[in-house]
Structure formats: structure tokens, C-alpha cells
XYZ file of C-alpha atoms in Angstrom:
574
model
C 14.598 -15.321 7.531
C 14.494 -13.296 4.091
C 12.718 -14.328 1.208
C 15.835 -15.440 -0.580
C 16.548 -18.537 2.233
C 13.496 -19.862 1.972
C 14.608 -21.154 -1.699
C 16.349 -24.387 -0.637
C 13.022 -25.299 1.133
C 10.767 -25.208 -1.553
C 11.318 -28.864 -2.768
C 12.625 -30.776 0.281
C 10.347 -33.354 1.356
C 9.488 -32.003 4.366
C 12.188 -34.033 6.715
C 13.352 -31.049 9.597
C 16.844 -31.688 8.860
C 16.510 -30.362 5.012
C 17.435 -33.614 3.709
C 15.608 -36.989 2.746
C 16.120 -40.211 3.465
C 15.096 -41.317 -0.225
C 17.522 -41.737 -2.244
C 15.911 -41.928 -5.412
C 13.887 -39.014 -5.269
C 15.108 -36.014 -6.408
C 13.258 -32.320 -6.758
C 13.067 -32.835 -10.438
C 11.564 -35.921 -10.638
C 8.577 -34.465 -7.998
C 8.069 -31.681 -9.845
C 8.558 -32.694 -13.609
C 6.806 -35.850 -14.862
C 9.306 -38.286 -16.951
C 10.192 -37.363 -20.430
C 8.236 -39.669 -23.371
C 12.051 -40.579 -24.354
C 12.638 -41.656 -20.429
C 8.987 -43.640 -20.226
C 10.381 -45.528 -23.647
C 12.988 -46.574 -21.831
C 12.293 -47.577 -18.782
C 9.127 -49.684 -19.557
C 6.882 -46.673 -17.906
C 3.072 -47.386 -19.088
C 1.433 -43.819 -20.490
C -1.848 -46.030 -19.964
C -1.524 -47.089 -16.768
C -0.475 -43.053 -15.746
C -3.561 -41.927 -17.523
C -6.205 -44.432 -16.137
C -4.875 -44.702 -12.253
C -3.347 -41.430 -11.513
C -0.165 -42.084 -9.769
C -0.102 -45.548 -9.824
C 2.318 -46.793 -12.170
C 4.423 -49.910 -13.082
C 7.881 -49.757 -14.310
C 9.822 -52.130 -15.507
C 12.924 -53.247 -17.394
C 12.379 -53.744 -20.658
C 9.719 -52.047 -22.912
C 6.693 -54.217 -22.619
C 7.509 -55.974 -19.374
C 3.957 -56.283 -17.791
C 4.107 -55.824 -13.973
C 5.792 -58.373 -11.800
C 3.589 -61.100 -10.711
C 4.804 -60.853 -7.326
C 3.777 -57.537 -6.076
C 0.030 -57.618 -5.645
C -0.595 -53.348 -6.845
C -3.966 -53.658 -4.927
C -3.089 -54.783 -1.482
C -4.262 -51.886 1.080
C -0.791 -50.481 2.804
C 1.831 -50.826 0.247
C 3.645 -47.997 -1.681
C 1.986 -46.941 -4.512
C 4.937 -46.484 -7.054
C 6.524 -49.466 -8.067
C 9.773 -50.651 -9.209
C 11.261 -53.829 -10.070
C 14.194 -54.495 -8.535
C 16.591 -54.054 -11.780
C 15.781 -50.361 -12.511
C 15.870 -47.147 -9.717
C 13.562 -45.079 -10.938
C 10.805 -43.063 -9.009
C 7.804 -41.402 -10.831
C 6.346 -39.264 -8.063
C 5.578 -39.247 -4.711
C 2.148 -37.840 -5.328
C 0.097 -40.585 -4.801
C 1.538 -41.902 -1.138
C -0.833 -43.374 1.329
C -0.369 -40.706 3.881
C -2.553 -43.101 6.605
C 0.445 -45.400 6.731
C 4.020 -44.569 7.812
C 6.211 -43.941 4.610
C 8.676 -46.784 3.256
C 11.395 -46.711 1.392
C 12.112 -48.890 -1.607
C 14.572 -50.842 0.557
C 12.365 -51.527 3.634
C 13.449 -49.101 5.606
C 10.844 -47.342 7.737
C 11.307 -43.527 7.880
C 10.403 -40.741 10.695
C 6.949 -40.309 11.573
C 5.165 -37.804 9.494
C 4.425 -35.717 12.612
C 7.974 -35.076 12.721
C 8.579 -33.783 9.201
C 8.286 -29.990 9.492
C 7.153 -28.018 6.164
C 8.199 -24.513 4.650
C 6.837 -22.514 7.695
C 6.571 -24.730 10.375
C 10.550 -23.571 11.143
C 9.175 -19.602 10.568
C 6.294 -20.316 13.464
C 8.411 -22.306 15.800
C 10.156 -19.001 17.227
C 8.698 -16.977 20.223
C 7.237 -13.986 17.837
C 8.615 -10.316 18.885
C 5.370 -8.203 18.009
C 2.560 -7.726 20.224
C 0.673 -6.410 17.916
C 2.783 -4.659 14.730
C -0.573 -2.937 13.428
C 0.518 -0.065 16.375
C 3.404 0.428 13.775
C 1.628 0.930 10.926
C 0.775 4.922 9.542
C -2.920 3.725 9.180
C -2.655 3.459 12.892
C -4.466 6.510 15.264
C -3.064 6.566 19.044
C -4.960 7.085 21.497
C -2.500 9.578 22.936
C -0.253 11.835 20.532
C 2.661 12.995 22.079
C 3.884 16.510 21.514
C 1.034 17.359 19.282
C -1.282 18.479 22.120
C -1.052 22.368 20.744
C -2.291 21.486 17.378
C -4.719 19.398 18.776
C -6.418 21.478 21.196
C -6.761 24.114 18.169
C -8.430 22.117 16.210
C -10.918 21.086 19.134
C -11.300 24.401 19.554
C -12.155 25.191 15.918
C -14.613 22.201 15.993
C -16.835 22.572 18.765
C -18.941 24.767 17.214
C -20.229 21.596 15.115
C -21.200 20.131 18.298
C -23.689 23.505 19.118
C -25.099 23.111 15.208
C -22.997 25.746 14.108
C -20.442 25.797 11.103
C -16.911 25.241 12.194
C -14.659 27.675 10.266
C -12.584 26.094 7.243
C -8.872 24.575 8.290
C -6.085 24.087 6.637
C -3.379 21.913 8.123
C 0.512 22.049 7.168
C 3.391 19.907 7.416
C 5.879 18.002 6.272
C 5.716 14.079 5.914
C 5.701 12.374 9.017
C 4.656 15.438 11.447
C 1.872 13.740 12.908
C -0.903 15.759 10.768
C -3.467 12.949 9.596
C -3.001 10.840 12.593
C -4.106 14.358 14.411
C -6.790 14.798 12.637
C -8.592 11.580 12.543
C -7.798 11.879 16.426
C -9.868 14.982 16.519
C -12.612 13.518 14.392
C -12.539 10.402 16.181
C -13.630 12.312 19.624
C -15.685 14.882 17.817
C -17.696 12.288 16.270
C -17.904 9.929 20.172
C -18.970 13.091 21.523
C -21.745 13.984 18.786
C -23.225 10.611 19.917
C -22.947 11.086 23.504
C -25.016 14.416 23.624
C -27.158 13.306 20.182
C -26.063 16.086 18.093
C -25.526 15.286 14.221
C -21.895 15.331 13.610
C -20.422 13.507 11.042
C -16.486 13.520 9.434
C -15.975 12.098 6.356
C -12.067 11.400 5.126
C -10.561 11.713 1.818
C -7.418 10.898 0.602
C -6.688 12.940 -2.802
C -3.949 11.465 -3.996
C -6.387 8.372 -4.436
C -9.468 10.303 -5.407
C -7.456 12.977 -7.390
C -10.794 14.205 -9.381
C -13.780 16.534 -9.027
C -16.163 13.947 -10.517
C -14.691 11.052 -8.685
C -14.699 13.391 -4.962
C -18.094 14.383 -5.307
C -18.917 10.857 -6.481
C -17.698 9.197 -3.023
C -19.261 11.610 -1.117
C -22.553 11.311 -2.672
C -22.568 7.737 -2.472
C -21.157 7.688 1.077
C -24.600 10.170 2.148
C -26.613 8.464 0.195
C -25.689 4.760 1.964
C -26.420 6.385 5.190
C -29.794 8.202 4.208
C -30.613 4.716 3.123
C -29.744 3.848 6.970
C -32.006 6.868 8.471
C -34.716 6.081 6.062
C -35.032 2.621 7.267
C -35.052 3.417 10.644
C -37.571 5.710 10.103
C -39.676 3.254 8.902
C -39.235 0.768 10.874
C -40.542 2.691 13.881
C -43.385 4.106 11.311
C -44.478 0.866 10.191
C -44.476 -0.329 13.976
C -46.791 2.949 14.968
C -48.659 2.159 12.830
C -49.444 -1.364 14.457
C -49.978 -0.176 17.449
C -52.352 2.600 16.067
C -54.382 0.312 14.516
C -55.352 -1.830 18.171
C -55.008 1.560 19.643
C -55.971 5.195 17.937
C -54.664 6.711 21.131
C -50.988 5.587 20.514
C -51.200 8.326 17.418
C -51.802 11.103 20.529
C -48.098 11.754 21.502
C -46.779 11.692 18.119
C -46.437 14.203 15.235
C -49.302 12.346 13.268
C -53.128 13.821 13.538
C -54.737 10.769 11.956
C -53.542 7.063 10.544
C -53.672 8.631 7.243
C -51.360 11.230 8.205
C -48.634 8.205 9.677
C -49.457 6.269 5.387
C -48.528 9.424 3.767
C -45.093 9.610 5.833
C -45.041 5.626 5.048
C -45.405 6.150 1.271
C -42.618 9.342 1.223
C -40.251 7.625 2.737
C -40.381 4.595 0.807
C -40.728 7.214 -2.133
C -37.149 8.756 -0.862
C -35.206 5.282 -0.566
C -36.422 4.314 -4.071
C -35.223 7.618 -5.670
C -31.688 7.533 -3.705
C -29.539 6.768 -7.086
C -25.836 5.975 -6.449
C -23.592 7.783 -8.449
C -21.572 5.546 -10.558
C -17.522 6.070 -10.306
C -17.791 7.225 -14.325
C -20.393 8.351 -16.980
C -22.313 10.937 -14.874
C -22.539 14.761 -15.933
C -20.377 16.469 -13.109
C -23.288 19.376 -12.375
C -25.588 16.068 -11.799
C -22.874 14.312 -9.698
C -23.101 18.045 -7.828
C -26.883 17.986 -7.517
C -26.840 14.487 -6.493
C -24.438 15.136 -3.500
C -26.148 18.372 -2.824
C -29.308 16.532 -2.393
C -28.001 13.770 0.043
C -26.126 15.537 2.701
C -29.386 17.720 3.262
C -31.343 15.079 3.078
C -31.443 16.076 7.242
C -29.967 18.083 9.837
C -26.255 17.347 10.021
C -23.190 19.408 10.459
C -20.345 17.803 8.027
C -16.594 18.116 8.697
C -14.856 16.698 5.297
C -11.048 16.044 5.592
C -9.308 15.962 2.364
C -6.035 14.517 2.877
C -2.691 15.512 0.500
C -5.433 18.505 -1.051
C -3.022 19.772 -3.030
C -2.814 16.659 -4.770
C -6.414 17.326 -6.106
C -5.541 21.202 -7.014
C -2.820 20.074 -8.904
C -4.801 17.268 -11.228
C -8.321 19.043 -11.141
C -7.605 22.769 -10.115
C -9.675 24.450 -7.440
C -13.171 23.700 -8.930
C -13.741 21.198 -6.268
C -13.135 23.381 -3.682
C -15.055 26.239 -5.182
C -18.128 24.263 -5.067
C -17.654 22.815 -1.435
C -16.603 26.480 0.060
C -19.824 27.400 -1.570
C -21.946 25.111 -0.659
C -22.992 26.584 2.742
C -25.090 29.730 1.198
C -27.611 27.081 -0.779
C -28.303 24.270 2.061
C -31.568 24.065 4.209
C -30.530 21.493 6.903
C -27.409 20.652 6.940
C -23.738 22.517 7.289
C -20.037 21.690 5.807
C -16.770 22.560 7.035
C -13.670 21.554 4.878
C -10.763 20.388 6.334
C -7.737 20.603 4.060
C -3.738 18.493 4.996
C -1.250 19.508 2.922
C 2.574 18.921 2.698
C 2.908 21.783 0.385
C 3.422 25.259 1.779
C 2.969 27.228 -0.894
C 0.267 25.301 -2.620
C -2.692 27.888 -1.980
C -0.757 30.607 -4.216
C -2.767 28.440 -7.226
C -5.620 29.039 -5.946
C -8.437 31.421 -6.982
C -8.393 33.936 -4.826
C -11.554 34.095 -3.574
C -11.044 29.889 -2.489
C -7.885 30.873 -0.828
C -9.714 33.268 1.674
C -12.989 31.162 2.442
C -10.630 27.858 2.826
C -8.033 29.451 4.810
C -9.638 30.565 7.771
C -7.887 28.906 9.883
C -4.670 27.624 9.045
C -2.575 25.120 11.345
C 1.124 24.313 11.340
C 3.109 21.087 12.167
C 6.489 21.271 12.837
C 9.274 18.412 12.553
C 10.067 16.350 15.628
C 13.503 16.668 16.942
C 15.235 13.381 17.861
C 13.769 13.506 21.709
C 10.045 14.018 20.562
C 10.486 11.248 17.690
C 12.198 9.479 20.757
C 8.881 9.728 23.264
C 6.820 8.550 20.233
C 8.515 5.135 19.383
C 8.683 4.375 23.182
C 4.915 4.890 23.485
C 4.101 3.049 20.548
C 6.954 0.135 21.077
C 5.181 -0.481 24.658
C 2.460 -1.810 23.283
C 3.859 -3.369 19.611
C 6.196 -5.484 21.320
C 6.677 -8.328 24.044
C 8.398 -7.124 27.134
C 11.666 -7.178 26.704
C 12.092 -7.704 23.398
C 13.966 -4.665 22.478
C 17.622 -3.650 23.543
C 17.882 0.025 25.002
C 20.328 1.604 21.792
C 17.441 0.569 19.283
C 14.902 3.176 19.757
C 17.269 6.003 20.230
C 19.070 5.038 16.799
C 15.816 4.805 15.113
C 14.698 8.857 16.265
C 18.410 9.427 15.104
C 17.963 8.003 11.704
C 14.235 9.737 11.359
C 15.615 12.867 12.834
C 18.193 13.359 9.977
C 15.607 13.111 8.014
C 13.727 16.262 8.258
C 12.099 14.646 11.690
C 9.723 12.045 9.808
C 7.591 10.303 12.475
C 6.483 7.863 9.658
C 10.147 6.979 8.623
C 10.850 6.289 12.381
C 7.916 3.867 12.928
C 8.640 2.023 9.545
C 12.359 1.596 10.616
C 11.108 0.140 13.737
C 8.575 -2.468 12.595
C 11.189 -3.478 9.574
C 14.334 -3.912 12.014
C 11.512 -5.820 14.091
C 10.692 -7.758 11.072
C 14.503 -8.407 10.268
C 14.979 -10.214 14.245
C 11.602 -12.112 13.782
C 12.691 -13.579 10.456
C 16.215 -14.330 11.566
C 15.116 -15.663 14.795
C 16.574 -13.345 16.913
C 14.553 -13.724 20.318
C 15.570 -9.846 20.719
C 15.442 -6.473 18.030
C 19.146 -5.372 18.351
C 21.260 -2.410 17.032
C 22.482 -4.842 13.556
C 18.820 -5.252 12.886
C 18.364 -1.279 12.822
C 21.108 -0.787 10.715
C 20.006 -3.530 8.407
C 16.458 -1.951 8.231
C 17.836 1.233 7.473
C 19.719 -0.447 4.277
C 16.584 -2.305 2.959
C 14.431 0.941 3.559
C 17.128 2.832 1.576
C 16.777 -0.361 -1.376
C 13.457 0.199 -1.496
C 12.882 3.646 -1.818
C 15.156 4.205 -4.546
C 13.312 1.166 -6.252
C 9.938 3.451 -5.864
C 11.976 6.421 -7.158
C 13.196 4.568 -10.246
C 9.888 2.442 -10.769
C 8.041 6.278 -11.013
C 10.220 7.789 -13.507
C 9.175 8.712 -16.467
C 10.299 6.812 -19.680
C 12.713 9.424 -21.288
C 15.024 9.229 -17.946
C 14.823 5.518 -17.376
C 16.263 6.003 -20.562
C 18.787 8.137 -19.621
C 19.415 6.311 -16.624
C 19.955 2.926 -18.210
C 22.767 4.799 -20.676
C 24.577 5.829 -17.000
C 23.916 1.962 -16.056
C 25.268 0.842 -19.424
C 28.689 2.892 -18.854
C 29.267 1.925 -15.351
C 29.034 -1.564 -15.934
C 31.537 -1.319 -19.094
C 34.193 0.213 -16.678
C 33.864 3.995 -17.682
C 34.267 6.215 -14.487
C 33.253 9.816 -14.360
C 31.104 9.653 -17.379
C 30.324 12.960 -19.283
C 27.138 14.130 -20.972
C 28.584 13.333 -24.439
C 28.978 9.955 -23.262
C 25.887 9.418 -22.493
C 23.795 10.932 -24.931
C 25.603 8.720 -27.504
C 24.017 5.499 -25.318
C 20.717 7.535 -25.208
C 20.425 8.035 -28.909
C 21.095 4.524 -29.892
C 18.812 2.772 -27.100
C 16.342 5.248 -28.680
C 16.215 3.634 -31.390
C 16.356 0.146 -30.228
C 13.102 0.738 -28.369
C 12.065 3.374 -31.232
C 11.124 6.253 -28.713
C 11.795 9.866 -29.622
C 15.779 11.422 -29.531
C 15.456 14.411 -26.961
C 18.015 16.980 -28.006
C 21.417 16.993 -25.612
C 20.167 19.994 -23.957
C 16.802 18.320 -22.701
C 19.440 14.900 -21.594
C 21.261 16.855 -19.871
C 18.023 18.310 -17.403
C 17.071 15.166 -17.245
C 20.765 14.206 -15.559
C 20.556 17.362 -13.597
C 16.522 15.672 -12.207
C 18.470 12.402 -11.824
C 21.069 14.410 -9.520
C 18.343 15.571 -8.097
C 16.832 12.485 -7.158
C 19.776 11.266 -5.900
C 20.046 8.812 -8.488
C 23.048 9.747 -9.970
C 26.064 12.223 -8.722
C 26.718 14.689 -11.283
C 29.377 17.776 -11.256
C 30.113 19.992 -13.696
C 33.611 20.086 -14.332
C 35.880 22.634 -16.397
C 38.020 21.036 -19.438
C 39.993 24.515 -19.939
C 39.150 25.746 -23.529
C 37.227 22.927 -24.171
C 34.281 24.053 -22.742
C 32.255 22.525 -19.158
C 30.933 19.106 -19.112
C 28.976 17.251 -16.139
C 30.698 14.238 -15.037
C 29.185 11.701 -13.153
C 28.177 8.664 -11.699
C 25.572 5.998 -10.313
C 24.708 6.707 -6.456
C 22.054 3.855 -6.598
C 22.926 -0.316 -6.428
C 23.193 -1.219 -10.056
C 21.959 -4.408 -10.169
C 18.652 -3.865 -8.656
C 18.232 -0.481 -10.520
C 18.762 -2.353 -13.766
C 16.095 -4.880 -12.780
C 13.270 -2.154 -12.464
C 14.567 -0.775 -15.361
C 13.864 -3.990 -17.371
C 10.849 -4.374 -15.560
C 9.104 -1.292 -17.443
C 7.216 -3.123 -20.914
C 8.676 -0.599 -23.026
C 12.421 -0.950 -21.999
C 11.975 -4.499 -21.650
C 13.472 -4.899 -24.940
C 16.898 -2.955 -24.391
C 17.946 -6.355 -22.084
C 18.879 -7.853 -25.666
C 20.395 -5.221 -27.461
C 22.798 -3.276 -25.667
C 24.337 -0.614 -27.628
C 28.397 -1.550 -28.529
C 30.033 1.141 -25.579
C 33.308 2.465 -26.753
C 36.026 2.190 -23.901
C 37.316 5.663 -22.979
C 41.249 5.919 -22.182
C 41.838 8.266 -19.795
C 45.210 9.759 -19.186
């Protein structure tokens, strides 16, 4: 059921059918309390609100005390009352909910077991998933179909962590979707099972740069995540100090097998360790020099023997806000540790991103370099069935839905990511409509909203010159002008400029930001030939204008153009 049914919900009283048997009690008067104009005249007691909560007398005339009759403090009765000249309720708040309800006639309703509230109706359908999490990105299989290539390079780049060696620098390529994080984090996931299983010091530690986008803020997590488990070794480390040294004490002999000549050999390695755990400083997220967020880092991953494998996810993110500092230092790093060894691994959508880099980072972080290609329909195909096996119930999809969903994902540049999310949303879609099975309509619908949204992302991210821009396209549309021109346009532009008092870009820069809109696929724009007038682009909106209208006015600084729209001259064509 979408969001937008559950409105008529909201204030029912909670009867199954979506009515109520009450009939004076109306949304309004639960939600609202009465007006002082409606209290005056219906006798209702401000007092007697005030001092008793929601018991209240009403009665006919201002002034009327209560009616002699009705005894307001016998256990069972209603708590509202109402003399029998004058229907009006004042809230249902304060019903005795340990007694069945009554109506002001008598008339005993349905048993409040019965009633069913906002999602009692949502929960009383079988559910579809399994388990949706399988359908999420965040997700790592424990099988990755038609990656096994990639894969098996990568093991075989990163078993030489597992002898104490330094695995060679990777960098991985790809398009969205191709299956090159969830590959990774597979890899790490049984390089760091089988450090443990033959006691080797292995660790993998995963960034995501378009999160942690700076130098400081990189070295900063890392620090802090080495330091957090030095903290862990430490302890341990004393622990089993502190408890040799028990035993010494009964026993000098227990000293015999160990590394300590004397008990005041075993204090000494008491007193520097708790020396070390007082002297491991966090690095705060801001205010730190960066050379002493460096030092700081530097200091806790040699803190003891460990080989290091750090994934930086999207890594061109962080070369484009930071340059290649970062990775200067970390390619570097090797030639000045003691104990410990790091290997970088790099994901990238970006092909071409390394031509900004220095070139001396370019040939220390490229070593190796691994490629992910797009699925084709079949492979995307394989993947949905593998994960849909274990997301949903048995039987709970018809046999066209996963083949449309590759099909979709497949026209798409073979996005493995696109073809999951359209799977778990047309999932979604059944579930909330009730559907007991995920059919081809709910695909197609899936599709739509996915479409909806992603333009809302696009729009929501622009900047504010072409929301501008945009909202002067908006403007003409929804005044009737068809194939709109720059000219056009840039008239809007300049005036909602100055409603909102932002700069006037000249008509040359409106126009590149039409041609970024086209772009986009925001807007479809052509240039067409008016003889010896000259070339204009004429265009339109490819988006849904309502809802790109509403995240327009959802920005703070456009917020304001809602109430001044610029007068729009009507164009007559011939």
C-alpha cells in the first residue's frame, strides 16, 4: 500500500471497516480541542478541562452546573458527558479502555480486540521477503557469479600478506554496478578468515571516499581505527602479564618458560604497557595538524607486526577533493615502517582518473590494475536468481519478473546494483499492495518510481544557478509555451534573479547551463535554424513537472520564487 493510502487511516477510530459507529465524533473534534467561542456556547467548563483532564461537563446553557442525575464518579461509565439537549463530544481521550466502549445512545460497540489500527491491515498479509537485506548493495554473497576471474586475481595478488610479505598495490575498475566492492570485501572477507586460521596478522581496513573525501579526515579514521585495536592487544597483553605475574609470585619457576629473566623484568613490561595505552591519543575528526594526524597513524599501525590491506572505495573521489597527497603518503609509507606492512587497494568508476595523478603515485599505486566489465542480460540474469532464492518465499515470484528486471539493468550499461534495487522495490510494490505474488505490473511500476526518484536526486544536487534555469523551463511549460527558446528563457531567468536577488549569468553561460540540463536529461533541447535569423535551442521538460517543481521549492533559497512568479508573456506561434 503506498504512503499516499494510508491518509484516510490516520484519524479513523480504529473500527476494521474504516468507519465508526459514533456518530458524533468526528476527526476534528479528536484532534482539535473546542474553540473558546464553541466552549461559550455550549456551557463547556475551561475549569473543569484544566483540573480533571478529559473529564468534562457540558451543558445547555452557559452556567448550567452538571446534571444531578449522572453520578461523574461512578467506576464504568463514559467519561465525557452530555446532557441530553446538546450533541457535542469533547474527546475521546480519556475512555476507560478496561470496559467495552458505549455510545451516547446505549448502544454497545465491537470489542476492542476487533478494532484493527493503522498497520494492523499492513501486517495481516503473508510477507513476500525472506530476508530483503540479500537485496541490499551493502550486502556481500557468499558466492559471486561471473566474477570468479577477477576474484582469483586478486587472491592471487593477496596471498603474499598471508606469508608476511607486501601484497603489490591494486587498482580496481568499473562501472557502477559491476560487482567491484562486493568483490573486494569478498576477498578481504576470506583473506582476513584465513589470517586467523593459520595466526598470521592480516588485517583490511575499508574506506569509502566519497564519505571521507579528505586527507586529514582519512588518516584520522585510520589512526583511530589502529589505535582502538592496539588498545585491544595492549589489554590482552596485560591481562596474561598481570596473571604471570600471580602465578610467579606462589611460583618463581612459572617465570622459566617465558621471555622474562626475573619478576622485575615481567613489572617493567607491566608499567610499558600501561605506559603505551595511556599515551594512545585519538585523533579528533578536526583541529589536528595533518603531519601530526600522519605521525599519529604512523605510530599505531606499527605499533606490531601486521600486514595492512586498505581499500579505498570511489578513490577518485578523494583525488578529486584533496589531490594525490593522501596517496603519496600511504604509497610511501612502506620505506619508513619497522613492523608492520601496507598495501593500498584503490575502486574506481573512473577510467581515466590516474592521468591526475603525480606521476610517480601513478606507478607505485598501479601495480596491478584490475578490470570489471558490464554484465550482459544472462549474467545479470544468474545473479538475481541466486540472490532471489534466498530473499524471497518459495514461490513468490512469477517466472517473466527476473528476466525483465536483467532486461531493464542490462539497458543500462549492465548495472548489477540497478537490477537488485528494481527487484526489492517491485517486491516492495506486491508487499504493500497485498499481492501474495511479485508480478510483471509490479516490475514495471518499480521501474517508474526508480525513474521518479532518480531524477528527484538529479534535481535535488543541482547547483543553484540551474535550478534557476530550470524553474524558468518549468515556469513556461506550465503557461502553455511549447518548444521554448533560449531568449525565452533567459527573460524568466533574469527576473527570478532578482526576485531571489542572486547574480544574472550572461545568456551565453544560460545557455551551457541548458546544454548540462540536456545533458542530464532534464530537459530536451535542439538547436534549430530560424533562416537569417540566426540558431536558437528549442526545448522542453523531459522530467514530471509537478514533482520537479516541488524539489525546486524545497531548496531555502528558491523557496521564495513559489510567491512571485514572474508575469510570462504568451507566445503566438504561426
Amino acid at each position: 500500500m503506498d504512503e499516499g493510502e494510508h491518509t484516510s487511516q490516520a484519524g479513523e477510530s480504529g473500527d476494521s471497516g474504516g468507519e465508526t459507529d459514533d456518530p458524533f465524533t468526528t476527526d476534528e473534534e479528536l484532534d482539535d480541542p473546542p474553540s473558546s467561542s464553541t466552549a461559550h456556547e455550549t456551557g463547556l467548563d475551561r475549569e473543569n478541562i484544566d483540573s480533571t483532564g478529559s473529564d468534562s461537563t457540558v451543558g445547555t446553557d452557559a452556567g448550567t452546573g452538571p446534571d444531578p442525575d449522572t453520578d461523574a464518579g461512578t467506576e464504568g461509565d463514559v467519561d465525557t458527558e452530555v446532557t441530553t439537549d446538546t450533541d457535542v463530544d469533547v474527546g475521546s481521550g480519556g475512555r476507560d479502555r478496561s470496559t467495552p466502549d458505549v455510545d451516547f445512545d446505549g448502544v454497545v460497540l465491537d470489542d476492542e480486540d476487533d478494532n484493527q489500527g493503522l498497520f494492523d491491515d499492513l501486517l495481516s498479509g503473508e510477507p513476500i521477503f525472506e530476508n530483503k537485506e540479500v537485496l541490499r548493495p551493502s550486502y556481500t554473497p557468499h558466492e559471486l557469479p561471473h566474477r570468479n576471474d577477477q576474484i582469483n586475481r586478486m587472491a592471487t595478488i593477496l596471498v603474499s600478506a598471508l606469508r608476511g610479505e607486501t601484497p603489490s598495490n591494486i587498482l580496481i575498475y568499473g562501472k557502477t554496478g559491476t560487482g567491484k566492492t562486493a568483490s573486494a570485501k569478498f576477498v578481504s572477507q576470506e583473506l582476513e578468515s584465513t589470517s586467523q586460521k593459520y595466526d598470521v596478522p592480516c588485517e583490511v581496513e575499508y574506506i569509502n571516499c566519497e564519505v571521507t573525501d579528505t586527507q586529514y579526515r582519512v588518516l584520522a579514521q585510520l589512526a583511530n581505527t589502529f589505535i582502538e585495536k592496539n588498545q585491544q592487544v595492549i589489554a590482552d597483553r596485560l591481562d596474561r602479564c598481570r596473571e604471570l605475574r600471580s602465578e610467579a609470585t606462589d611460583d618463581p619457576g612459572a617465570l622459566a618458560t617465558t621471555e622474562f629473566a626475573t619478576l622485575d623484568d615481567l613489572d617493567a613490561r607491566i608499567d610499558e604497557l600501561e605506559t603505551d595505552a595511556e599515551e594512545m591519543e585519538e585523533v579528533p575528526m578536526t583541529g589536528w595538524p595533518t603531519d601530526r594526524v600522519y605521525s599519529t597513524f604512523f605510530e599505531a599501525v606499527d605499533y606490531h607486526e601486521r600486514v595492512v590491506v586498505i581499500m579505498l572505495d570511489e578513490i577518485d573521489k578523494l583525488v578529486e577533493k584533496s589531490g594525490d597527497d593522501t596517496l603519496y603518503n600511504l604509497s610511501r609509507m612502506n620505506s619508513e615502517l619497522d613492523r608492520s606492512r601496507i598495501s593500498i587497494m584503490g575502486i574506481s568508476n573512473d577510467l581515466k582518473f590516474t592521468d591526475f595523478l603525480d606521476p610517480r603515485v601513478k606507478s607505485s599505486l598501479g601495480e596491478e590494475e584490475i578490470v570489471f566489465p558490464p554484465y550482459d542480460a544472462n549474467q545479470l540474469r544468474d545473479i538475481l536468481q541466486h540472490r532471489a532464492d534466498i530473499a524471497f518465499k518459495e514461490e513468490a515470484l512469477t517466472d517473466d519478473v527476473i528476466p525483465l528486471c536483467a532486461a531493464f539493468a542490462a539497458q543500462e550499461h549492465g548495472d548489477a546494483r540497478r537490477a537488485l534495487d528494481l527487484l526489492r522495490t517491485a517486491g516492495e510494490l506486491a508487499e504493500r499492495s497485498q499481492a501474495e505474488i511479485v508480478a510483471e505490473k509490479h516490475v514495471r511500476q518499480a521501474q517508474d518510481k526508480i525513474e521518479l526518484d532518480r531524477v528527484v536526486e538529479v534535481v535535488r544536487t543541482l547547483p543553484t544557478q540551474s535550478k534557476i534555469v530550470l524553474f524558468a523551463v518549468i515556469l513556461l511549460e506550465k503557461n502553455g509555451v511549447h518548444n521554448i527558446n533560449t531568449g525565452e528563457v533567459f527573460n524568466i531567468y533574469k527576473r527570478l534573479c532578482e526576485e531571489i536577488d542572486a547574480d544574472v549569468l550572461t545568456q551565453r553561460r544560460v545557455t551551457d547551463l541548458i546544454s548540462e540540463l540536456d545533458m542530464l536529461g532534464i530537459v530536451n533541447a535542439v538547436v534549430v535554424s530560424k533562416g537569417r535569423y540566426g540558431r536558437t535551442k528549442e526545448m522542453g521538460l523531459s522530467v514530471p513537472v509537478e514533482e520537479t517543481e516541488a524539489v525546486l521549492l524545497s531548496d531555502s533559497r528558491l523557496g521564495d520564487i513559489e510567491n512571485a512568479q514572474p508575469f510570462v508573456q504568451a507566445r503566438f506561434d504561426n
